[in-house]
XYZ file of C-alpha atoms in Angstrom:
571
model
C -23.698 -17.668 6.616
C -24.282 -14.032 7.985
C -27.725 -14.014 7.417
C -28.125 -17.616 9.004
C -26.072 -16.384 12.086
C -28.399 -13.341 12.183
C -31.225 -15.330 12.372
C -30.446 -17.747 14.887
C -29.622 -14.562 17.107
C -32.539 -13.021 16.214
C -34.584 -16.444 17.290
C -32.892 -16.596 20.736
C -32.493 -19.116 22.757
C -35.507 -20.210 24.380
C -36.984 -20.259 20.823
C -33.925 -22.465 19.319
C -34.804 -24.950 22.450
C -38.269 -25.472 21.902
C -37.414 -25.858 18.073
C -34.673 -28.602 18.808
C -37.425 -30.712 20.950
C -39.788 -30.122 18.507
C -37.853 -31.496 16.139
C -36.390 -34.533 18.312
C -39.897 -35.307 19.093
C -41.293 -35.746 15.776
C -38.153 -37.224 14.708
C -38.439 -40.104 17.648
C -42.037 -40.282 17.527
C -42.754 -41.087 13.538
C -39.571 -43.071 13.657
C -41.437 -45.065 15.739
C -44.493 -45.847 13.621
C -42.275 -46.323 10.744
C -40.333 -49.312 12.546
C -43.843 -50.418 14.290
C -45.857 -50.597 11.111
C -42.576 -52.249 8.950
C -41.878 -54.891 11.778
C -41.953 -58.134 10.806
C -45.134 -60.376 11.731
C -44.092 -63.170 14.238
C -46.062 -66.474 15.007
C -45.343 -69.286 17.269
C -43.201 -71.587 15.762
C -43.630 -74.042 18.986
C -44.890 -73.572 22.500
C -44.661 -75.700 25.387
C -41.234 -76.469 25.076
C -39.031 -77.922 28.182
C -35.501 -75.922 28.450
C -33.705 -78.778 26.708
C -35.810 -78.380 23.241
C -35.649 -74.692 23.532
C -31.550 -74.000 23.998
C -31.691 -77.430 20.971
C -34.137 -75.004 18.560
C -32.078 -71.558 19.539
C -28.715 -73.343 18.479
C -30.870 -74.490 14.779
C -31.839 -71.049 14.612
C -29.001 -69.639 15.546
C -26.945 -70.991 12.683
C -29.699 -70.238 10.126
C -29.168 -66.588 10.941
C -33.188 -66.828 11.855
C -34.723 -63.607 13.998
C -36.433 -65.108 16.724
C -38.216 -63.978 19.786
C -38.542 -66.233 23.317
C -41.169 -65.627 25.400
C -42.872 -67.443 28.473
C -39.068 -68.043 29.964
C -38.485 -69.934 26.753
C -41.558 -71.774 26.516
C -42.645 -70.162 22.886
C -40.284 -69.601 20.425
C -41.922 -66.604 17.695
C -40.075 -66.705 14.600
C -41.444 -64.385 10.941
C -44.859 -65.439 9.526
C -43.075 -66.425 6.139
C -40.759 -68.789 7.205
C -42.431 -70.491 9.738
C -43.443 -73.832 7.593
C -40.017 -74.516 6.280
C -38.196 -74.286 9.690
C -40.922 -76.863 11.169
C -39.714 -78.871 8.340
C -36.248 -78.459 8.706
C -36.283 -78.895 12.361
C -38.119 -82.201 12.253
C -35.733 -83.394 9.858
C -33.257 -82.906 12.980
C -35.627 -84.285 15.337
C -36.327 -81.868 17.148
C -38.355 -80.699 19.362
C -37.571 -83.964 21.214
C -40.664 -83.456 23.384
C -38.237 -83.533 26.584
C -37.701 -86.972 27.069
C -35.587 -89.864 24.532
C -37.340 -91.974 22.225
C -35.864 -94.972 19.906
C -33.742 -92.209 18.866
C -31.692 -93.469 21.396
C -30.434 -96.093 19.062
C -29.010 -94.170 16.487
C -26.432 -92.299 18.954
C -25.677 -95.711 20.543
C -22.709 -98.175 19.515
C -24.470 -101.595 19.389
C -21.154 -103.400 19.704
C -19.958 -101.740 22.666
C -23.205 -101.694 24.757
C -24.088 -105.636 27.269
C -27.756 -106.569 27.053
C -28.599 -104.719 30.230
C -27.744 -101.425 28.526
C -29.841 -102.676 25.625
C -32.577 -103.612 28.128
C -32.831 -99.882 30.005
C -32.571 -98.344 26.626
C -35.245 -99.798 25.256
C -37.484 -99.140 28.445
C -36.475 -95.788 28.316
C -37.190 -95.476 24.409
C -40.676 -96.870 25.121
C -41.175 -94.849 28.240
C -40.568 -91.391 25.750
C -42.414 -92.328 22.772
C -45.719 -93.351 25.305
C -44.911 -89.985 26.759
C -44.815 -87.956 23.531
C -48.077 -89.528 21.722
C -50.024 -88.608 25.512
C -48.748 -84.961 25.048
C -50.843 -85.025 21.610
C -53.879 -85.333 23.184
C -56.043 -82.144 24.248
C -55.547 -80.245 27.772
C -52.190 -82.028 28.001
C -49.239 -80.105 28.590
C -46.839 -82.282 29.600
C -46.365 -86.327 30.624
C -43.975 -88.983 32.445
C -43.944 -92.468 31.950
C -43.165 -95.158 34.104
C -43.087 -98.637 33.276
C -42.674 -101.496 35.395
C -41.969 -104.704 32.740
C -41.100 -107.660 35.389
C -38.047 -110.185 34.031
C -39.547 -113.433 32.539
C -38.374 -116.351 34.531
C -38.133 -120.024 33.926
C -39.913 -122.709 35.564
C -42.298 -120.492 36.996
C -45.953 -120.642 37.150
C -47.424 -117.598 38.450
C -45.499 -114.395 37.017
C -46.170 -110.853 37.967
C -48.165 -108.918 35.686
C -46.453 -105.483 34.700
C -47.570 -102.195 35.646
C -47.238 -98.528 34.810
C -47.665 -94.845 36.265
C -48.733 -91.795 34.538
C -48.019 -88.463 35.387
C -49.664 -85.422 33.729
C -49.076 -81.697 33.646
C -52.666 -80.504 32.384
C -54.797 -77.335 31.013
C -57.718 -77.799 32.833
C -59.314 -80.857 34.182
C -59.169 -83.996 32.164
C -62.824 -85.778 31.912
C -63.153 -89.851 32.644
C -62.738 -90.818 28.973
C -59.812 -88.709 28.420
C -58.598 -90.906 31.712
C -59.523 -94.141 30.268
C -58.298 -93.743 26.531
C -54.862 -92.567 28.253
C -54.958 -95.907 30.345
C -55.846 -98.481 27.207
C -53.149 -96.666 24.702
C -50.426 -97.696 27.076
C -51.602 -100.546 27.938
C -51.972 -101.420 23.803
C -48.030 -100.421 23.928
C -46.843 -102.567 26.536
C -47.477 -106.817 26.152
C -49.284 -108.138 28.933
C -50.402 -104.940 31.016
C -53.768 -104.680 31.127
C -55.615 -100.949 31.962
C -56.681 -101.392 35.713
C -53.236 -101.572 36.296
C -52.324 -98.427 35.165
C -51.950 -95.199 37.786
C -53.065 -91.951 36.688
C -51.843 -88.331 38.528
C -51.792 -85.100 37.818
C -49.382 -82.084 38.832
C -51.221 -81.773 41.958
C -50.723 -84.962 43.705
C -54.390 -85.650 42.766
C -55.035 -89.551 41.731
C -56.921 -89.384 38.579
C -56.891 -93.525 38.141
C -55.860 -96.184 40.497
C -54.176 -98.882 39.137
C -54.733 -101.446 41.681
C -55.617 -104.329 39.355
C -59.325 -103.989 40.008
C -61.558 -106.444 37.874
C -63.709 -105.331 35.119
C -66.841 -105.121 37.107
C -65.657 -102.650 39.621
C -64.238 -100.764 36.216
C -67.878 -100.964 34.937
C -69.364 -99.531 38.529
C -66.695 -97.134 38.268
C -68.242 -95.569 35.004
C -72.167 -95.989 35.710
C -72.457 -92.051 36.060
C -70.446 -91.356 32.716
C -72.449 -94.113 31.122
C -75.683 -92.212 32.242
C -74.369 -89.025 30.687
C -73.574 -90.438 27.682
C -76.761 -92.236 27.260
C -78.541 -88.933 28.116
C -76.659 -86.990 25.539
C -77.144 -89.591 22.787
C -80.790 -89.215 23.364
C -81.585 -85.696 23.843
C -79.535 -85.319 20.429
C -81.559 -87.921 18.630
C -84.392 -85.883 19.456
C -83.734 -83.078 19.146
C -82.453 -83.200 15.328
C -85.489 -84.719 14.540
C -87.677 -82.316 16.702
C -86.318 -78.959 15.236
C -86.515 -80.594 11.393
C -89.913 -80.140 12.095
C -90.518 -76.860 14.492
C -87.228 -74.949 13.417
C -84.021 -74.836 14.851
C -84.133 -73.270 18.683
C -87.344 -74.175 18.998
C -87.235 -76.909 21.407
C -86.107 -78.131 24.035
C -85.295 -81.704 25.122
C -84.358 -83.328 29.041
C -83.897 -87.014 29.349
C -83.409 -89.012 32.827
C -81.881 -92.442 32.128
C -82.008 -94.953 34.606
C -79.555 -97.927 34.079
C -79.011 -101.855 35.711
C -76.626 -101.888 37.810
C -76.941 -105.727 38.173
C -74.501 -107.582 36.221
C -76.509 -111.188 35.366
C -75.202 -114.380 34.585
C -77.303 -117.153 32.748
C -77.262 -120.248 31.638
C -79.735 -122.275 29.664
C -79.710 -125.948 28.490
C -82.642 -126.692 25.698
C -83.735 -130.416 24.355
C -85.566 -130.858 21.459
C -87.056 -134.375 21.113
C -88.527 -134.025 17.422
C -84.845 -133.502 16.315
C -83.652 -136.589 17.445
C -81.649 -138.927 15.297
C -80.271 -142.480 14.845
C -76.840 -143.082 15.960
C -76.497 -146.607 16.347
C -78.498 -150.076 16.436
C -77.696 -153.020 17.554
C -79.621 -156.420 17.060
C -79.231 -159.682 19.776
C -80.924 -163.115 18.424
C -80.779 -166.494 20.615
C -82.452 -170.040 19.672
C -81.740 -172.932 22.249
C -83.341 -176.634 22.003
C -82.715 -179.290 24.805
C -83.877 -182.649 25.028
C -84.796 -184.347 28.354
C -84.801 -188.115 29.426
C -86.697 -189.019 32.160
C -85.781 -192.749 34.297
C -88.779 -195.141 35.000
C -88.270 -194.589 38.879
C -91.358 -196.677 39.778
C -91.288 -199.620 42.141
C -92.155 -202.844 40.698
C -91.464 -206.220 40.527
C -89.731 -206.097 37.209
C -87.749 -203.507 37.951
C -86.478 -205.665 40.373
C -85.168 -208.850 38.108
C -81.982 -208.430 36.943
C -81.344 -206.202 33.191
C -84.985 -206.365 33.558
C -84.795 -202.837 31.212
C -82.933 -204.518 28.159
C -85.717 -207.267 28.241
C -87.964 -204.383 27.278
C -86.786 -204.595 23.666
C -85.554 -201.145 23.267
C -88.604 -199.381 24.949
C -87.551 -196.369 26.831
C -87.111 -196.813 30.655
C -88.564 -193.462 31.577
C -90.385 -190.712 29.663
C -88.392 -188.426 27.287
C -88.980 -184.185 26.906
C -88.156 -181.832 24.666
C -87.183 -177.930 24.250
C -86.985 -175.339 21.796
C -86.544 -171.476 22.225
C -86.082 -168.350 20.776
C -85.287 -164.356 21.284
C -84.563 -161.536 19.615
C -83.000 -158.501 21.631
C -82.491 -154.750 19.180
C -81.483 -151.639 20.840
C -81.589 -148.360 19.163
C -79.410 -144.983 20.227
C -80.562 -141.645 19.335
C -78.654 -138.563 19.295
C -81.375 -135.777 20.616
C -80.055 -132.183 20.139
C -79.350 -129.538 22.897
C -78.745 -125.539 22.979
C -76.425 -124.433 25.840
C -77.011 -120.679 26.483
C -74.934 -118.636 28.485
C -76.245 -114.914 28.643
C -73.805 -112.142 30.407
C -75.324 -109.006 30.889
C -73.203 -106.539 31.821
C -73.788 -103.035 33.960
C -74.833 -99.966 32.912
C -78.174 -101.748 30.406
C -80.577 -99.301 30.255
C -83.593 -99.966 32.438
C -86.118 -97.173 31.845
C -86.424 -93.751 30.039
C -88.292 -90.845 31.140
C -87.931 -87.868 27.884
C -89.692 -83.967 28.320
C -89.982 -82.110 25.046
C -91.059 -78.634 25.397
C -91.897 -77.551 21.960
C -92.535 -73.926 21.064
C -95.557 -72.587 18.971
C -95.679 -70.661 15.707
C -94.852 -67.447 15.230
C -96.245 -64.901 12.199
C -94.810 -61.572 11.714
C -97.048 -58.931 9.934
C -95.894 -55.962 7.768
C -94.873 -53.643 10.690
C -92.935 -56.498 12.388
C -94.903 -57.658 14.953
C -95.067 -61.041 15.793
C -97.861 -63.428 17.075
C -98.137 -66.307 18.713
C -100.359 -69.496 17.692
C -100.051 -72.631 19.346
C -99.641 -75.770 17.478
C -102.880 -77.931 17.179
C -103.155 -81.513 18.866
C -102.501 -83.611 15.512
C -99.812 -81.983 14.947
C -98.273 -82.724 18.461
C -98.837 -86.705 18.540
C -96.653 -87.169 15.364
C -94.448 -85.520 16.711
C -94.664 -87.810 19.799
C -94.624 -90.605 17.422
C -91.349 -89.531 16.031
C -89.833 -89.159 19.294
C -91.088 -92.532 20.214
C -89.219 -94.037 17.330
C -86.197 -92.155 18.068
C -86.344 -93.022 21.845
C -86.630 -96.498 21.338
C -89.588 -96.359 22.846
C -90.608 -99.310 25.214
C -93.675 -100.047 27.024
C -93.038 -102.892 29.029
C -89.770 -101.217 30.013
C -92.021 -98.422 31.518
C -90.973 -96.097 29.778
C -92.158 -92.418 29.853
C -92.519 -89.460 27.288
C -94.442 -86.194 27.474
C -94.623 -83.221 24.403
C -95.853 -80.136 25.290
C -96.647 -77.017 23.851
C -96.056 -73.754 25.499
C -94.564 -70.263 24.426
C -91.165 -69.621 24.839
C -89.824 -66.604 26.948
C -87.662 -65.717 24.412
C -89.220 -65.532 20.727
C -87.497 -66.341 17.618
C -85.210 -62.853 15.963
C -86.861 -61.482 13.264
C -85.114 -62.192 10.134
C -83.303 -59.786 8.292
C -81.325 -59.549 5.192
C -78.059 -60.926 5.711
C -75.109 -58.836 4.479
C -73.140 -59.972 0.933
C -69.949 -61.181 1.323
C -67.604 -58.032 -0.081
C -64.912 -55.929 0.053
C -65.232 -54.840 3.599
C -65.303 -58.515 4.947
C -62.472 -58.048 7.395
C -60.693 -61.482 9.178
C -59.840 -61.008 12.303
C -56.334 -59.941 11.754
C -57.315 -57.154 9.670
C -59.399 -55.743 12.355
C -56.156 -56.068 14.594
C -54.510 -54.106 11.702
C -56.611 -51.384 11.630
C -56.908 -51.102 15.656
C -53.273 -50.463 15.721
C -53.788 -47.793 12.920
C -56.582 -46.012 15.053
C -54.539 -45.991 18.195
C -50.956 -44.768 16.355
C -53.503 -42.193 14.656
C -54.824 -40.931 17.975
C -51.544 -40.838 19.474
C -50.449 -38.534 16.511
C -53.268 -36.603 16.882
C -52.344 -35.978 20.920
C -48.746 -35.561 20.164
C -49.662 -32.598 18.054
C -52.426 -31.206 19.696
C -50.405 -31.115 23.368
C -47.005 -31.447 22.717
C -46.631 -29.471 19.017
C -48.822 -27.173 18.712
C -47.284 -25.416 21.784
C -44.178 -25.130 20.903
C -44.998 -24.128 17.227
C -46.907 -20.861 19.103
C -43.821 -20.365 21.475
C -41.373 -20.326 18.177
C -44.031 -17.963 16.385
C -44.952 -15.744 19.286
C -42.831 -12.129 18.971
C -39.602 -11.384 21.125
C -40.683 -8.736 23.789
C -37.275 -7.207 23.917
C -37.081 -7.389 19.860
C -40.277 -5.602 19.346
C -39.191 -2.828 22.432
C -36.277 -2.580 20.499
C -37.872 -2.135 16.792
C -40.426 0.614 18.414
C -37.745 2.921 20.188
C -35.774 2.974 16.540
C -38.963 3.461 14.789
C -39.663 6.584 16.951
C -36.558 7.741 16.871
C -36.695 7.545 13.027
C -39.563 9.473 12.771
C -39.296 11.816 15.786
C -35.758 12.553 15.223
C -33.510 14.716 17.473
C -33.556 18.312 17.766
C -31.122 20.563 16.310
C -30.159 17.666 13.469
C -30.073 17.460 10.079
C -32.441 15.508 7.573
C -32.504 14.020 4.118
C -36.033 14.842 2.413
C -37.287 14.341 -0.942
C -38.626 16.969 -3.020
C -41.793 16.853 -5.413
C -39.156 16.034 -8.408
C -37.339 13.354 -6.456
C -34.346 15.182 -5.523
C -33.217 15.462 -2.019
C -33.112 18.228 0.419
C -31.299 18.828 3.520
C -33.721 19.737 6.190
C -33.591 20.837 9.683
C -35.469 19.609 12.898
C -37.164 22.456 14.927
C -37.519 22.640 18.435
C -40.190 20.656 18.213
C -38.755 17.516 16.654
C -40.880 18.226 13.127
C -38.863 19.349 9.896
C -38.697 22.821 9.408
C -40.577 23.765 6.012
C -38.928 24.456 2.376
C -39.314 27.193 0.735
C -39.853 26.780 -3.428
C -36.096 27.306 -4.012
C -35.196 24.580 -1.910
C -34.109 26.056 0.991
C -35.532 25.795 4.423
C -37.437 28.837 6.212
C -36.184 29.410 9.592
C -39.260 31.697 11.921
C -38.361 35.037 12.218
C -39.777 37.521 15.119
C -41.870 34.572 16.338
C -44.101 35.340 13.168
C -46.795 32.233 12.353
C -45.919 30.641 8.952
C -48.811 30.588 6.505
C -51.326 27.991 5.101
C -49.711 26.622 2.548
C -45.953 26.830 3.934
C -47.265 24.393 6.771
C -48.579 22.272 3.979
C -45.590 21.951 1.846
C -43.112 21.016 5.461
C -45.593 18.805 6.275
C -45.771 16.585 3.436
C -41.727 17.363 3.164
C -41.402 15.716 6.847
C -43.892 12.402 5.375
C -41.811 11.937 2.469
C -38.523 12.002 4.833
C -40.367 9.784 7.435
C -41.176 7.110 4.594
C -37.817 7.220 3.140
C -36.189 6.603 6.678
C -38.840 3.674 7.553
C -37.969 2.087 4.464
C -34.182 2.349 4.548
C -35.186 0.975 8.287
C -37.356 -1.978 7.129
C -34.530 -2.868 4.656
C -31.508 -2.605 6.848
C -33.724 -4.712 9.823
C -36.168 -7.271 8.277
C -36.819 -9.143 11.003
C -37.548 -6.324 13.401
C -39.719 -4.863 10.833
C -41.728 -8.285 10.432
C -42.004 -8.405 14.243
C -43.289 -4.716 14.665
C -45.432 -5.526 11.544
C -47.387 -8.335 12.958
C -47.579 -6.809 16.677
C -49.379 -4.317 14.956
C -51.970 -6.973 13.211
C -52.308 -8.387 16.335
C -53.370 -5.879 18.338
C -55.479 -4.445 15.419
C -57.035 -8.071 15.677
């Protein structure tokens, strides 16, 4: 414990401070990239989550004695990497997260028995409402949605009923396109009986109407979409094309613009056809009539036996006037024929496609010699009309449509890379998250590198560099060890080891010994000789050693100090 004590005192306090923050600050500073680099991984368990799903999941989590981490005010919940999977699980099990709004959960927390048929009624408008609003939150760039459904009561005795309608509003990532608009409109209105799409309202968080559900019919919806319609028949094209175009000239290689022009005319027609040589018998029907009549004629003539009384039965039986007779016959058939007929009624709609007009710009070859060059050649004539006959095909080429198509050849700005050797697949094919890895590494690496550069290596020096007062110290006892004091007494050792009590001169040097030991003191100012000089000469070393060393052993840490203020200044 002394020599601890000593040492501290020695040290000082200046020293002792800089080695306590030295210490401290390695001490915080790798405890810190231990805990960084042994943290456990987090990954979004859910995001977008309304308040009421989030405090619902903390409360699971919270009785699972699950870390967790909330960020985005409680929008994303972060829980560890490995147990990510079997909480989803778990919490759907629970039913959660409940997406904000009430499904036909609803049912299950409800007491059938105790609820009228009104309750029943909002409940289930309210359950319908949620799950409509949860399957529209599946869809991309949708963040959030609200449904609102207007079913009207179904009345007796009534002929015209009101149709039912429905309002839509979104919270979105970035701007929803027309389709996404229209497939939102046609799932609800699959959900709900009787409500048809152009009654469906569509908004978004801004106020802005994305849909108007006034109950337009379908041919405003079809004007509606002409310009989508043109895009879409644009991009069908130029794709058809161009798969078959780079097949042939390489991928890259070509480029493709088509301008469709569509009928906006929506055409009603219809056509009634006979066909006379396709007629057939459906009924006959046959009339015969005979008639015979017989006609007497009276003898009207004036004569004078005519005049005597039943003058005509004195005739014997002759006929009194001429007699006629009749006979006739007809025949009457009439024959119905069923002749057949086409009824054709021909609806064509909007958005037909009334004439195409396709560019291909197609690039030329390219060879590349041994040094890497490349040159251009451009591709002959033949080979450029089947490739318009392919794109023709494609197309849907049409002549009497007046349709247009041009292929041309020219040299691209920008010239295809020169291949190289792709890379095997081995043990230095990083994923992204071990290139996240390692960037952490390189940063906590550089840091360490700073911290010991600026902040230790300073310090280090300032608990190495010598005491001034130590070393001040350490010289005046050296010189007085080896100067000693006038007048005073000294402990030398003599050629056989033993030690002899010598005096200090005058001059502060050891008198000299004579061969019996003893010391010769001057006499009458006489000069001592050669070899007396000699022997108190090497007499004084051999004291001067013997005191340094009891010096160096009594005072180590002066010593060292002395020691290396010596090397230094030597350096």
């Amino acid at each position: 414990m002394n020599g601890v004590a000593s040492l501290l005192k020695s040290l000082g306090p200046g020293r002792l401070a800089a080695m306590g923050a030295v210490a401290l600050g390695l001490v915080g500073f790798f405890a810190y990239i231990i805990l960084r680099f042994n943290e456990v991984a987090q990954v979004p368990l859910y995001t977008g989550l309304t308040m009421e799903d989030t405090a619902a999941i903390t409360q699971e989590l919270d009785g699972q004695n699950v870390q967790y981490t909330l960020k985005d005010n409680g929008a994303i919940i972060l829980v560890p990497d490995a147990d990510v999977l079997k909480l989803r699980m778990q919490l759907a099990e629970q039913g959660l997260p409940a997406g904000g709004g009430v499904g036909y959960e609803i049912f299950d927390k409800t007491d059938a028995l105790g609820t009228t048929s009104f309750v029943q009624s909002v409940n289930a408008l309210r359950a319908l409402e949620g799950e409509l609003a949860r399957t529209i939150r599946t869809i991309r760039r949708v963040d959030q949605a609200r449904v609102h459904l207007v079913l009207p009561e179904k009345q007796l005795f009534r002929k015209d009923a009101q149709k039912p309608t429905a309002s839509i509003v979104l919270k979105t990532r970035g701007e929803l396109d027309p389709g996404q608009i229209r497939a939102i409109q046609h799932l609800v209105a699959s959900a709900v009986p009787g409500l048809e799409p152009s009654r469906i309202s569509v908004v978004d968080e801004t106020g802005r109407l994305l849909a108007q559900g006034s109950g337009e019919d379908d041919t405003a919806y079809m004007a509606s979409t002409v310009d989508e319609r043109a895009s879409s028949v644009q991009r069908q094209v130029e794709e058809r094309v161009r798969d078959i175009v780079e097949s042939v000239v390489g991928a890259g290689r070509v480029r493709v613009r088509v301008a469709a022009e569509l009928d906006l005319n929506r055409v009603t027609q219809t056509q009634d056809t006979f066909d006379p040589n396709g007629q057939v018998v459906r009924s006959t029907q046959t009339r015969e009539d005979k008639s015979a009549s017989q006609d007497n004629q009276p003898n009207d003539q004036v004569t004078a036996g005519n005049q005597v009384p039943n003058a005509n039965a004195n005739q014997n039986g002759q006929a009194a006037g001429a007699q006629s007779n009749q006979n006739a016959a007809a025949t009457e058939e009439t024959v119905n024929y069923e002749i057949s007929k086409t009824t054709r009624t021909q609806v064509t709609e909007i958005g037909g496609i009334k004439r195409l007009s396709v560019a291909v710009l197609v690039d030329g070859r390219y060879a590349t010699d041994a040094a890497g060059t490349q040159t251009y050649t451009p591709r002959p004539q033949p080979e450029l009309d089947q490739i318009s006959a392919l794109v023709r095909t494609a197309m849907g080429f049409d002549q009497n449509r007046g349709d247009q198509l041009q292929v041309v050849n020219l040299q691209f700005a920008d010239g295809p890379a020169v291949p190289t050797d792709a890379a095997a697949t081995g043990l230095f094919d990083f994923t992204k998250d071990d290139l996240v890895r390692f960037a952490e590494m390189g940063v906590m690496l550089v840091l360490t590198l700073l911290v010991l550069l600026f902040a230790v290596r300073p310090l280090i020096r300032r608990i190495v560099a010598p005491d001034p007062s130590a070393e001040e110290s350490a010289q005046a006892a050296a010189q007085a060890v080896i100067a000693g004091t006038p007048g005073s007494t000294t402990i030398i050792v003599g050629p056989n080891g033993q030690q002899i009590p010598v005096q200090i001169g005058a001059d502060g040097k050891p008198l000299p010994v004579l061969i019996d030991g003893t010391t010769e003191q001057p006499q009458g100012g006489g000069v001592p000789t050669r070899l007396e000089e000699a022997r108190a000469a090497g007499a004084a070393q051999m004291d001067q050693l013997r005191r340094v060393g009891d010096l160096v052993s009594e005072n180590p840490n002066e010593a060292a100090i002395l020691i290396r203020t010596w090397l230094s200044e030597a350096a």
